[in-house]
Coordinates of C-alpha atoms in Angstrom, one line a residue:
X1 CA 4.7 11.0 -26.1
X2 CA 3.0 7.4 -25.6
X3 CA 4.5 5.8 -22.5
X4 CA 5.4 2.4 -23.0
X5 CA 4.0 0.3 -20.9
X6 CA 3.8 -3.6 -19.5
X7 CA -0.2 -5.3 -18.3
X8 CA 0.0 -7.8 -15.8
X9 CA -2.9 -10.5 -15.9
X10 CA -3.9 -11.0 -12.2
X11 CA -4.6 -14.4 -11.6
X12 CA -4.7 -13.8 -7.8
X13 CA -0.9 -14.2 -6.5
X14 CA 0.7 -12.9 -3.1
X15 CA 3.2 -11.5 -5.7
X16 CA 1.3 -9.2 -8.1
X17 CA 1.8 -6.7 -6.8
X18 CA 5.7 -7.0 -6.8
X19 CA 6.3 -7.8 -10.2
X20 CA 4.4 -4.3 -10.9
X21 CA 7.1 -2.7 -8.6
X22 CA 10.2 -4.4 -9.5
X23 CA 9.2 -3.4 -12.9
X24 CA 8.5 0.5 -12.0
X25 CA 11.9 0.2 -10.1
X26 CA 13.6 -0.4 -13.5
X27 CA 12.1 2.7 -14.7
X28 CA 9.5 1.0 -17.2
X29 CA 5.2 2.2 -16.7
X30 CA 3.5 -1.1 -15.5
X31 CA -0.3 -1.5 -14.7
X32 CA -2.3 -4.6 -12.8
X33 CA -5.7 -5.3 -15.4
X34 CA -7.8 -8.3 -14.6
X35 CA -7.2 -11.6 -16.1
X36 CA -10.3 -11.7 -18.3
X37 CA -9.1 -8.8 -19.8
X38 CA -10.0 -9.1 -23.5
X39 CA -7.3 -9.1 -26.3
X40 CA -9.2 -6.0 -27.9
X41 CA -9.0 -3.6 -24.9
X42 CA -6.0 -4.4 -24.8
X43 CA -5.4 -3.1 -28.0
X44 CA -6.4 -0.2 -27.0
X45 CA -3.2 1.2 -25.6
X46 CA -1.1 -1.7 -27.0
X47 CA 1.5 -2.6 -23.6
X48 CA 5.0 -3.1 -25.0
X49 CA 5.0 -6.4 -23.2
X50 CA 2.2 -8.4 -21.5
X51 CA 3.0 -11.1 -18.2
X52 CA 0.6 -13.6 -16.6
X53 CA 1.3 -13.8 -13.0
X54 CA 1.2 -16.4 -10.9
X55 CA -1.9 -17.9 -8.9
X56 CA -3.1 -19.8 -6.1
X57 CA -5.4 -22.3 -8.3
X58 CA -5.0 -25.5 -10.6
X59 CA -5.5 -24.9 -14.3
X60 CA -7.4 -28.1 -13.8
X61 CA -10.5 -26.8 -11.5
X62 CA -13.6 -25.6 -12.6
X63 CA -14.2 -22.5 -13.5
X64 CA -9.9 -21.9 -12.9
X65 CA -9.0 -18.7 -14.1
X66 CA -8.2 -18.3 -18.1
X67 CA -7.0 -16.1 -20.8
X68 CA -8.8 -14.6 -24.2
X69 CA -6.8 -16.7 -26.5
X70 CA -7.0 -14.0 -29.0
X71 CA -4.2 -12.2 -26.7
X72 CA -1.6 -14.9 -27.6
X73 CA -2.0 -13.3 -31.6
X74 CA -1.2 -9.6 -30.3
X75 CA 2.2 -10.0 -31.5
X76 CA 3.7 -8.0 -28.5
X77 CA 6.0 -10.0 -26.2
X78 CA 4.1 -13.0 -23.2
X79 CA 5.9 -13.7 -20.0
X80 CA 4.0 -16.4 -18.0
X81 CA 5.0 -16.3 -14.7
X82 CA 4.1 -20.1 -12.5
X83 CA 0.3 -20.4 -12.9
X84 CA 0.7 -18.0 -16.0
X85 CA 3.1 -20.9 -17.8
X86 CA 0.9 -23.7 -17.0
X87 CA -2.2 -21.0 -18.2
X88 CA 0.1 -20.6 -21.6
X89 CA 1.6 -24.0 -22.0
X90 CA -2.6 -25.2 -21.9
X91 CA -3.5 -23.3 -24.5
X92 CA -0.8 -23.1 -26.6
X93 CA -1.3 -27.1 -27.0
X94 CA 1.4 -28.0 -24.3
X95 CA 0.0 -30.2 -21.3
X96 CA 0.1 -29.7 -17.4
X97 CA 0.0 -32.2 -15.0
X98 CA -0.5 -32.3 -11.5
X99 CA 3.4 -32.6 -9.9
X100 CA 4.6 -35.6 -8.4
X101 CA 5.8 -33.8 -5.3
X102 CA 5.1 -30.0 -4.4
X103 CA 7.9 -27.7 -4.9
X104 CA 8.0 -24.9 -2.7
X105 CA 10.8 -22.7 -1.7
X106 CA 14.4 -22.5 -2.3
X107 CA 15.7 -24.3 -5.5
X108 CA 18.4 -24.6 -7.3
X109 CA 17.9 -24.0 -10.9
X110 CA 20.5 -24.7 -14.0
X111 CA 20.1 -22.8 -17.0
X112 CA 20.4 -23.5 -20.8
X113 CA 22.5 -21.1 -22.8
X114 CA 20.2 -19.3 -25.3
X115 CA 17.8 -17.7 -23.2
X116 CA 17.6 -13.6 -23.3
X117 CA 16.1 -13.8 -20.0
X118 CA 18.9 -15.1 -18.6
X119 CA 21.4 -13.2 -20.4
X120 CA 24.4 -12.2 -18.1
X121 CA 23.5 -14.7 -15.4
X122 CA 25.3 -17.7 -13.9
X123 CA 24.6 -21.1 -15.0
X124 CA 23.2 -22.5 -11.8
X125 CA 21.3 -19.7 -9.0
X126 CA 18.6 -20.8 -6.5
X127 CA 14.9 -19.5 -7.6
X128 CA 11.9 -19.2 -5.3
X129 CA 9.4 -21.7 -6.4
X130 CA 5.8 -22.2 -5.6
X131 CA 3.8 -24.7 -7.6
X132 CA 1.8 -27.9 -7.4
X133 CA 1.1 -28.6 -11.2
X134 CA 3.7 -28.7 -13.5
X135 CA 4.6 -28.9 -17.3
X136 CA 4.4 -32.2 -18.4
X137 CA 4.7 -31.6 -22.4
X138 CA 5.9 -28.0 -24.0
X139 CA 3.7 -26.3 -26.6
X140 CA 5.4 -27.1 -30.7
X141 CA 8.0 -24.7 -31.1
X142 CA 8.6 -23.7 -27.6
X143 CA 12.6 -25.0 -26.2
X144 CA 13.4 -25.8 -22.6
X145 CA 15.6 -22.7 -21.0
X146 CA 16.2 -24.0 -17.5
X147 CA 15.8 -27.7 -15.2
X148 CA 15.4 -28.0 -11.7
X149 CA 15.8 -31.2 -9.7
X150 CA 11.7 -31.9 -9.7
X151 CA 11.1 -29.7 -12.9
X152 CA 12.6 -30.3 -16.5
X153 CA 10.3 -27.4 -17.6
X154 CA 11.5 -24.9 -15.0
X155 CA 11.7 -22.6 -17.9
X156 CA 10.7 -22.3 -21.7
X157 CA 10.8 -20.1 -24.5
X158 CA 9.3 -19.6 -28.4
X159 CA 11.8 -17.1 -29.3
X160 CA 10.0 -16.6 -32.9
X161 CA 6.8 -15.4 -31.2
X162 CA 8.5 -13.6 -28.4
X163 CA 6.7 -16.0 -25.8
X164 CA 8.9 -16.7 -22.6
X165 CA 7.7 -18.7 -19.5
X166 CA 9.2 -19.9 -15.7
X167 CA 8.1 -21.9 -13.2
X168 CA 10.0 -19.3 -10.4
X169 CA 8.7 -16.3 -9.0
X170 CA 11.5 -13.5 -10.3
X171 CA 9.8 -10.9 -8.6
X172 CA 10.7 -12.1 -4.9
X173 CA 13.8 -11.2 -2.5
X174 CA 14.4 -15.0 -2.5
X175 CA 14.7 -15.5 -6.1
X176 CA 18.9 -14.4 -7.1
X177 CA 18.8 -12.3 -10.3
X178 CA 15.3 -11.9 -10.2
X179 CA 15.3 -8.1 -11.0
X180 CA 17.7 -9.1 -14.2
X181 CA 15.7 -11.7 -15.2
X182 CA 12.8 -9.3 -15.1
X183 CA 15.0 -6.4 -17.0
X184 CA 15.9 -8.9 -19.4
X185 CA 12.5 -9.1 -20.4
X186 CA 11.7 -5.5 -20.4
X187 CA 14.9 -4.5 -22.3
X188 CA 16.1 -7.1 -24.3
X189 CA 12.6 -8.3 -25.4
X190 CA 10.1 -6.2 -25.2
X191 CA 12.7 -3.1 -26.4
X192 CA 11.1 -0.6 -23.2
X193 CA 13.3 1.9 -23.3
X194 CA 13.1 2.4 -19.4
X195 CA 12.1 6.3 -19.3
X196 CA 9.5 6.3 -17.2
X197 CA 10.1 9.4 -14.7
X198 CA 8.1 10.2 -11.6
X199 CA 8.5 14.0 -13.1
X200 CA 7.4 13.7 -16.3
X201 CA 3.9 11.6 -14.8
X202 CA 3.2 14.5 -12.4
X203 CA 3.5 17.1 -15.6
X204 CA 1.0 14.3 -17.6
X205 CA -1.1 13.7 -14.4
X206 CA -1.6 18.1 -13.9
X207 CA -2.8 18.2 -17.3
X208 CA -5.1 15.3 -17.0
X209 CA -6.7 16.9 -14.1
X210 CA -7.0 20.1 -16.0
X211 CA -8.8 18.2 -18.8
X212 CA -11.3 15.9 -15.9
X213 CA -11.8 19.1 -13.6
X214 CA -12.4 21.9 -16.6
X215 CA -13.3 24.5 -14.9
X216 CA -15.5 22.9 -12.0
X217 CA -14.2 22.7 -8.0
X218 CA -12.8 19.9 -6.1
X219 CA -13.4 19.0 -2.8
X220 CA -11.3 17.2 -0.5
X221 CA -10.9 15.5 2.3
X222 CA -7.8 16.1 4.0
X223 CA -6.5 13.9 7.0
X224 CA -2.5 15.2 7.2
X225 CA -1.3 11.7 6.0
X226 CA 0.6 11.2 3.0
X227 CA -1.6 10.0 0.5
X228 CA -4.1 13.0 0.9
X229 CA -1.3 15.6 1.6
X230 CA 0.2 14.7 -1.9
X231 CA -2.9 14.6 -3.8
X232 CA -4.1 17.7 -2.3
X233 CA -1.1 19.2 -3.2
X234 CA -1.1 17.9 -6.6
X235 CA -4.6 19.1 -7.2
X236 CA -3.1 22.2 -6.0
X237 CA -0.9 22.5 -8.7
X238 CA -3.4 21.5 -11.8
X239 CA -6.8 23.7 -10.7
X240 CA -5.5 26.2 -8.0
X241 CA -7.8 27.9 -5.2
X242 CA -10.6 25.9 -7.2
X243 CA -9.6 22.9 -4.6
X244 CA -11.3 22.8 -1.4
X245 CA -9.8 20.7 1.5
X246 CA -11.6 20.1 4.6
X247 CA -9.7 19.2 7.8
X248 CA -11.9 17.2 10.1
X249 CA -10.7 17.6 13.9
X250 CA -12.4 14.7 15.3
X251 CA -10.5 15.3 19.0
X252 CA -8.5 12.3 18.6
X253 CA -5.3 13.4 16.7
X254 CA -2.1 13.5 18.5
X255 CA -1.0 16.4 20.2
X256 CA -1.1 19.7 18.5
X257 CA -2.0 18.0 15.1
X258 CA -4.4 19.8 13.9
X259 CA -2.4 23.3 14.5
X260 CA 0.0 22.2 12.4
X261 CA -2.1 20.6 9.7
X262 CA -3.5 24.1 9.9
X263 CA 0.1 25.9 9.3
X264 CA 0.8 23.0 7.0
X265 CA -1.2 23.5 4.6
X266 CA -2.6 26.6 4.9
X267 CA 0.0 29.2 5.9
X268 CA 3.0 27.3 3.9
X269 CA 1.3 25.5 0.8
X270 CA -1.2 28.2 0.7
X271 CA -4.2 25.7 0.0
X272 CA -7.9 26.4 0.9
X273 CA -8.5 24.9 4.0
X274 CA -11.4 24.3 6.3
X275 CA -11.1 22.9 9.4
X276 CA -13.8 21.8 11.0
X277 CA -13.7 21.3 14.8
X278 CA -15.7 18.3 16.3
X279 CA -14.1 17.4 18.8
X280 CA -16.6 17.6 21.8
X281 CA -19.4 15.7 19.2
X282 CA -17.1 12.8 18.5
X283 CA -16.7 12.6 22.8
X284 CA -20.7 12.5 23.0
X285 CA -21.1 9.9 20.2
X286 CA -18.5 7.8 22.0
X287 CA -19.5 8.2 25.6
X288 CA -20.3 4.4 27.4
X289 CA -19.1 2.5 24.1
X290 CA -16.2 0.6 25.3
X291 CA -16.7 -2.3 22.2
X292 CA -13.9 -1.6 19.6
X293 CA -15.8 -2.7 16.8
X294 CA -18.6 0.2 17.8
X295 CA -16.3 2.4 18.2
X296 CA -15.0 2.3 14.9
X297 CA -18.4 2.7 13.3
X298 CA -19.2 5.2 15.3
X299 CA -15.6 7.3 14.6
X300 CA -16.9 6.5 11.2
X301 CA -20.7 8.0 11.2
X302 CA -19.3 10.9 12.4
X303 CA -16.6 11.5 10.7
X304 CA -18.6 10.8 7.1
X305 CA -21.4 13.5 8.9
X306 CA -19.0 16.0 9.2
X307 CA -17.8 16.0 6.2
X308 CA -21.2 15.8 4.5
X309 CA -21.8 18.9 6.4
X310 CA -19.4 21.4 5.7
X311 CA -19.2 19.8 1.7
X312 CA -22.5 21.3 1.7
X313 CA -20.9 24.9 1.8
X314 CA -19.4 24.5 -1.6
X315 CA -22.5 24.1 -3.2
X316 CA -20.2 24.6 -6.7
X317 CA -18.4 21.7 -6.5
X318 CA -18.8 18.8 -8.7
X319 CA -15.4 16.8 -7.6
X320 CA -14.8 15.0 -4.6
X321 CA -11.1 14.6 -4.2
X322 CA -9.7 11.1 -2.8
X323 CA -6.2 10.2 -1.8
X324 CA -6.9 6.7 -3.3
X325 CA -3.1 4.9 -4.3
X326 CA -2.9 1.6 -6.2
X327 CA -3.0 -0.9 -3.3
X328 CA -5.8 0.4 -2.4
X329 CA -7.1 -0.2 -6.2
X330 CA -5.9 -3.3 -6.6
X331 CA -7.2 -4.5 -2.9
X332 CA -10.4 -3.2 -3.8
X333 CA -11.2 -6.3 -6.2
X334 CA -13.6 -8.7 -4.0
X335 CA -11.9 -11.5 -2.4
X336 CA -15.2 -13.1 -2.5
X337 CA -15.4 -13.2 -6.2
X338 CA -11.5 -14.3 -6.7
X339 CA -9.3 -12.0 -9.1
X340 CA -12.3 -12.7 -11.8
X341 CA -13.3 -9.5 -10.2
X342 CA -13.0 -6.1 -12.2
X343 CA -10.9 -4.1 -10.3
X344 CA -12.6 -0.8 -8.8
X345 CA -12.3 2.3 -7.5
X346 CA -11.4 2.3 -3.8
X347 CA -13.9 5.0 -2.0
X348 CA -12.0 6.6 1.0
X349 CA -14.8 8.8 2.3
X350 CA -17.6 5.9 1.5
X351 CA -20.9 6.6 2.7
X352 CA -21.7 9.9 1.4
X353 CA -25.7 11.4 1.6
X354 CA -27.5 11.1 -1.8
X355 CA -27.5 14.7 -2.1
X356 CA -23.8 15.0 -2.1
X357 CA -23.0 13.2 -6.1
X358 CA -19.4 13.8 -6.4
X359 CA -17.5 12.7 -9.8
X360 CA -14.3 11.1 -8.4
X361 CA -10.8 12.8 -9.0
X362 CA -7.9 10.1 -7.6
X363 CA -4.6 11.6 -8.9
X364 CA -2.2 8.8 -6.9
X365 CA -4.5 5.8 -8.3
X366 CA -1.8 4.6 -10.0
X367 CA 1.1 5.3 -7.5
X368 CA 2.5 2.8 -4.9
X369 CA 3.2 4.4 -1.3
X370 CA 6.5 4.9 -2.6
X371 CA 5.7 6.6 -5.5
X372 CA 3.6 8.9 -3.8
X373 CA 6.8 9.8 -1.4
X374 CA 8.3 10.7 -4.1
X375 CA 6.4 12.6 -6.1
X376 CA 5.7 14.6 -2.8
X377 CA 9.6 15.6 -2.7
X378 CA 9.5 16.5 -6.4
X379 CA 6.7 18.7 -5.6
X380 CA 9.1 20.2 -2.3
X381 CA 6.5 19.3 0.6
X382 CA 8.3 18.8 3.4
X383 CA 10.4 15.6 4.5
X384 CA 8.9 15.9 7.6
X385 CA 4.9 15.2 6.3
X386 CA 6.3 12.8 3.6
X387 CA 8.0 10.4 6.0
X388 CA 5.7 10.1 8.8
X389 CA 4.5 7.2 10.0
X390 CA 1.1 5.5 9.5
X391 CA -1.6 7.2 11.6
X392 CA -5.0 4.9 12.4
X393 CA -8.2 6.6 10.3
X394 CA -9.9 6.1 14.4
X395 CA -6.9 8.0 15.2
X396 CA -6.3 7.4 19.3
X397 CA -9.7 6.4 19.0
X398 CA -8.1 2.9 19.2
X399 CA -5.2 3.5 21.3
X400 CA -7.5 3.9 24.3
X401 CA -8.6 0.5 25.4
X402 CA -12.3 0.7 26.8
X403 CA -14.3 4.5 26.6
X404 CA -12.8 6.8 24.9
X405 CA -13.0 10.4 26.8
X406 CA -11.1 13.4 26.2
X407 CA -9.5 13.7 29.7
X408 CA -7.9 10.0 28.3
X409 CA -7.4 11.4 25.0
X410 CA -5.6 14.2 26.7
X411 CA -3.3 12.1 28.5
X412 CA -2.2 9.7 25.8
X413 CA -1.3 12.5 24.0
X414 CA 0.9 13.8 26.5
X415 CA 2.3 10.4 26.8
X416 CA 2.6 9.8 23.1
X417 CA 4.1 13.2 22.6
X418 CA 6.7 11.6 24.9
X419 CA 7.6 8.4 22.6
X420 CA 7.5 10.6 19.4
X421 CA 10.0 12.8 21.1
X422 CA 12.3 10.1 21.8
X423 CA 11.9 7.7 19.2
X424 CA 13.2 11.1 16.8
X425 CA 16.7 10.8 18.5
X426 CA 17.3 7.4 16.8
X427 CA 19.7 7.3 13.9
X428 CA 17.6 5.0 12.5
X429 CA 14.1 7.0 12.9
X430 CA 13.1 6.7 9.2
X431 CA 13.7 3.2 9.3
X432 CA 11.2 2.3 11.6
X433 CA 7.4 1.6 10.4
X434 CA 5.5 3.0 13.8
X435 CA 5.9 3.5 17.0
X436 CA 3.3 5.3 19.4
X437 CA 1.8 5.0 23.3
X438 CA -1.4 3.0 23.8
X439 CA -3.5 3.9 27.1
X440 CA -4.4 0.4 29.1
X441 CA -7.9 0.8 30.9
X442 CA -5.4 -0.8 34.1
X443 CA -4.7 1.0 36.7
X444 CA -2.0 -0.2 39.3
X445 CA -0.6 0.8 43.0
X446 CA 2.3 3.1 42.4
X447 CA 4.9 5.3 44.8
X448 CA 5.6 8.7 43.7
X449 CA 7.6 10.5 46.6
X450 CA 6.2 9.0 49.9
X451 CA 2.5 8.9 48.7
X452 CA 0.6 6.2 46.9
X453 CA -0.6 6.5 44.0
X454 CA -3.4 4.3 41.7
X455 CA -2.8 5.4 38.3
X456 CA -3.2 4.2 34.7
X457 CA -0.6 1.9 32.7
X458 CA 0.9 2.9 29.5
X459 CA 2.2 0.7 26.6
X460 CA 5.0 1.4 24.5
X461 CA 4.2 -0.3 20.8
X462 CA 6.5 0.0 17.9
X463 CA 6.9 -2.1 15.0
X464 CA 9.1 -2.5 12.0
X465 CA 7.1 -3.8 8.5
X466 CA 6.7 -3.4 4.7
X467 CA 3.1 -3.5 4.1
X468 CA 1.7 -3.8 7.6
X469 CA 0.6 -7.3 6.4
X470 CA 3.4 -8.7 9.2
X471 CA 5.0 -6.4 11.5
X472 CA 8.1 -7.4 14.0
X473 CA 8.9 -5.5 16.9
X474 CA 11.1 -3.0 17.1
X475 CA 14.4 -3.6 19.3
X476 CA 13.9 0.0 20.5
X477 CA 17.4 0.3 23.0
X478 CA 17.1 0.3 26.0
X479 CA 18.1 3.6 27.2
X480 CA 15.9 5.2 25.1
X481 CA 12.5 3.0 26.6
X482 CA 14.2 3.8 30.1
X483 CA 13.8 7.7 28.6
X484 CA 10.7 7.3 27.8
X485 CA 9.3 5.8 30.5
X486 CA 11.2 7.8 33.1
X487 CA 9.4 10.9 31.4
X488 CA 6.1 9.3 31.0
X489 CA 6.1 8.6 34.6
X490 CA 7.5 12.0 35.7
X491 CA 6.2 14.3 33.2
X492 CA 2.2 13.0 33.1
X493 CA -0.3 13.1 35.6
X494 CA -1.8 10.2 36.0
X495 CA 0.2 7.6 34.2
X496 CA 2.2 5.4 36.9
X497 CA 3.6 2.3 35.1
X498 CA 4.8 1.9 31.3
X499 CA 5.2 -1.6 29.8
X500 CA 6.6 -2.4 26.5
X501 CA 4.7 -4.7 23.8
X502 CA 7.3 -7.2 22.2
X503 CA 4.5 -9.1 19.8
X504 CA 5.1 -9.5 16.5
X505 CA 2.0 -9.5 13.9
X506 CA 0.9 -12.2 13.1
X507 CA -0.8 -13.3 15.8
X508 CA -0.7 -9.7 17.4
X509 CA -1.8 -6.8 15.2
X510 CA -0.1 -3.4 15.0
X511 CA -3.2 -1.8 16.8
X512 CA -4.5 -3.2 19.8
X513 CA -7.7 -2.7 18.8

């Protein structure tokens, strides 16, 4: 059965990415293309429904972004969405004209009765604008479905042609109704029926890796976080013992990590797994290298060296297997270049010898972080693995401020163990984005019985987020940072003082390095 389907033109908005999941959280396929998509691809798996999101140029610069005109003749359903109705009132012989005064933020819109998109809603709600151009003259046979105080265009519609446009960004919190406005589209317009289930895409995606892999083997590079958990597991499921996942224990996990990575996958999900243990080679490489930057890259050498290395045992296989999800996909478009850019594949393991030529296998491509969550439970991997918190690819690399050695690594674990033990306790665990010990190349006078001591200085970071774009700390309570400081202090060896970070991101970042 053909899944129906909505593209979404990017012409570079904040918000792209949220119309595509408002519009998966009503249950309807939708997929980001690039905005010089041409009407004729297109064709080729017809969407039910097309939008043009918004954008962060002028219709009026050079070389602004644009639209294959021959789309508009498709005879499938147009929502232009800010930038995407001044792109569509342009060249559907409308003008646009640069606004008067800027609107941006909360405003309070009043509709026109008439409108499927705004079928069921009040007459007045506020709306989240963004815009500096503006409307100045509809396109011929297109009727004014909503005014704002500094826009009489605030919304239009050419019901005969199916072609709807707003000024507002539906897709944000801020915007009241906006996931009706946005259903009204999908249901009342472009007739989705709203069937798309996680369960029924993992049974297409197993047989589409069955048809990509044929008989060959996959390997994989498996680092215990969700995205390539799930898609190892997936894999799993479409080729069998044909997938190879190798574990890469570059000494810098948290404590007892790669133990149960090992029981994980290997003794529960019965997967073929190869860990390789590096430990004491990614110490050597790091020894004196107190730069974070060169730390990173060198984290990075090795851990693309290792890899290459024990690939090299499966000498069969023709598939490298990536835990790539569509952020990643979409993020991978060069900023340099604007959203003109054809979207590409995103390469997690990047860097590979010439001798290693893999084919690329990314089963979550098309799956939001969410998504993937959840297609982990259907699968039954364990709540635990799905819902842990984001883990740096440096691991405690960048946790350890100055020279990373492993009698530091060894004690940040001990002290993060600590925090992670705590933090658990919390009602509200799985609410919080990440929380985890940082090791402070400080060391301070201390009193532990009647001696002295000069001992290192622990931080306690822990942030709550959506995307990890901005992050706000975490109002941890404060009997449990009085616990975990108490058995910081008391329970590791060489830790003294604990402090707690209270900056938010921006200007902090999560990491502190």
């Amino acid at each position: 059965m053909k899944v129906q389907r909505i593209a979404i033109l990017d012409y570079g908005s904040q918000y792209t990415q949220l119309i595509a999941r408002r519009i998966r959280e009503l249950q309807v396929f939708s997929e980001i293309v690039p905005f010089d998509i041409s009407a004729a691809k297109l064709r080729e798996d017809m969407p039910q429904g097309i939008i043009l999101s918004g954008g962060p140029n002028s219709v009026f610069e050079p070389g602004a972004p644009g639209i294959d005109p021959e789309i508009f003749k498709l005879g499938v359903p147009v929502l232009g969405i800010c930038y995407g109705m001044q792109l569509m009132s342009q060249h559907l012989g409308g003008a646009v004209e640069p606004g008067t005064e800027r609107e941006y933020g909360k405003t309070e819109m009043t509709t026109i009765p008439g409108n499927d998109l705004f079928t069921g809603l009040p007459e007045k709600f506020i709306v989240w604008m963004s815009h500096g151009d503006r409307v100045a003259r509809i396109p011929e046979g297109f009727r004014v479905s909503a005014v704002s105080g500094n826009c009489p265009y605030a919304a239009i519609r050419d019901e005969a042609r199916r072609f709807y446009a707003i000024q507002f960004h539906p897709e944000v919190v801020h915007t009241q109704h906006g996931s009706q406005i946005i259903g009204n589209f999908l249901f009342k317009v472009c007739g989705c029926k709203g069937d798309w289930k996680l369960e029924n895409w993992i049974d297409e995606t197993v047989g589409k890796l069955k048809a990509q892999i044929g008989d060959e083997e996959v390997v994989l590079g498996l680092s215990g976080g969700v995205d390539s958990s799930v898609a190892a597991v997936l894999l799993h499921k479409a080729i069998g013992t044909r997938l190879h996942c190798i574990f890469v224990d570059n000494g810098l996990l948290r404590h007892n990590e790669d133990v149960q990575v090992e029981e994980m996958f290997k003794a529960k999900l019965g997967l073929d797994l190869h860990v390789a243990h590096a430990a004491q080679r990614f110490y050597g490489a790091l020894a004196g290298v107190s730069d974070p930057e060169r730390k990173r890259k060198i984290i990075g050498r090795e851990f693309i060296n290792v890899f290459a290395e024990e690939a090299r045992r499966f000498k069969d296989c023709k598939f490298l297997g990536q835990g790539t999800i569509y952020p990643d996909v979409i993020e991978s478009s060069s900023k340099k270049n604007g959203p003109s850019q054809t979207i590409k594949s995103h390469h997690n393991v990047g860097g590979l010898p010439e001798d290693l030529k893999f084919e690329l296998v990314e089963p979550l491509r098309d799956l939001f972080k969410d998504e993937v969550r959840a297609v982990g439970r259907v699968l039954g991997m364990d709540r635990e693995l799905l819902d842990r918190q984001p883990f740096p690819g440096p691991g405690l690399g960048v946790r350890i401020l100055g020279e990373v050695t492993e009698a530091k690594v060894k004690l940040l674990q001990q002290a993060d163990l600590r925090v992670q033990e705590e933090i658990r306790k919390l009602p509200d665990y799985r609410t919080i984005w990440q929380t985890f010990a940082v090791l402070l190349p400080v060391r301070s006078v201390g009193v532990m019985g009647d001696q002295r001591t000069y001992e290192y200085t622990c931080a306690i970071r822990s942030v709550n987020s959506v995307d990890a774009m901005t992050a706000d700390w975490t109002r941890i309570p404060y009997d449990t940072l009085a616990t975990m400081s108490n058995r910081i202090i008391n329970e590791v060896r060489g830790i003294n003082r604990v402090v707690y970070d209270i900056s938010s991101k921006p200007p902090a970042t999560i990491e502190w390095e």
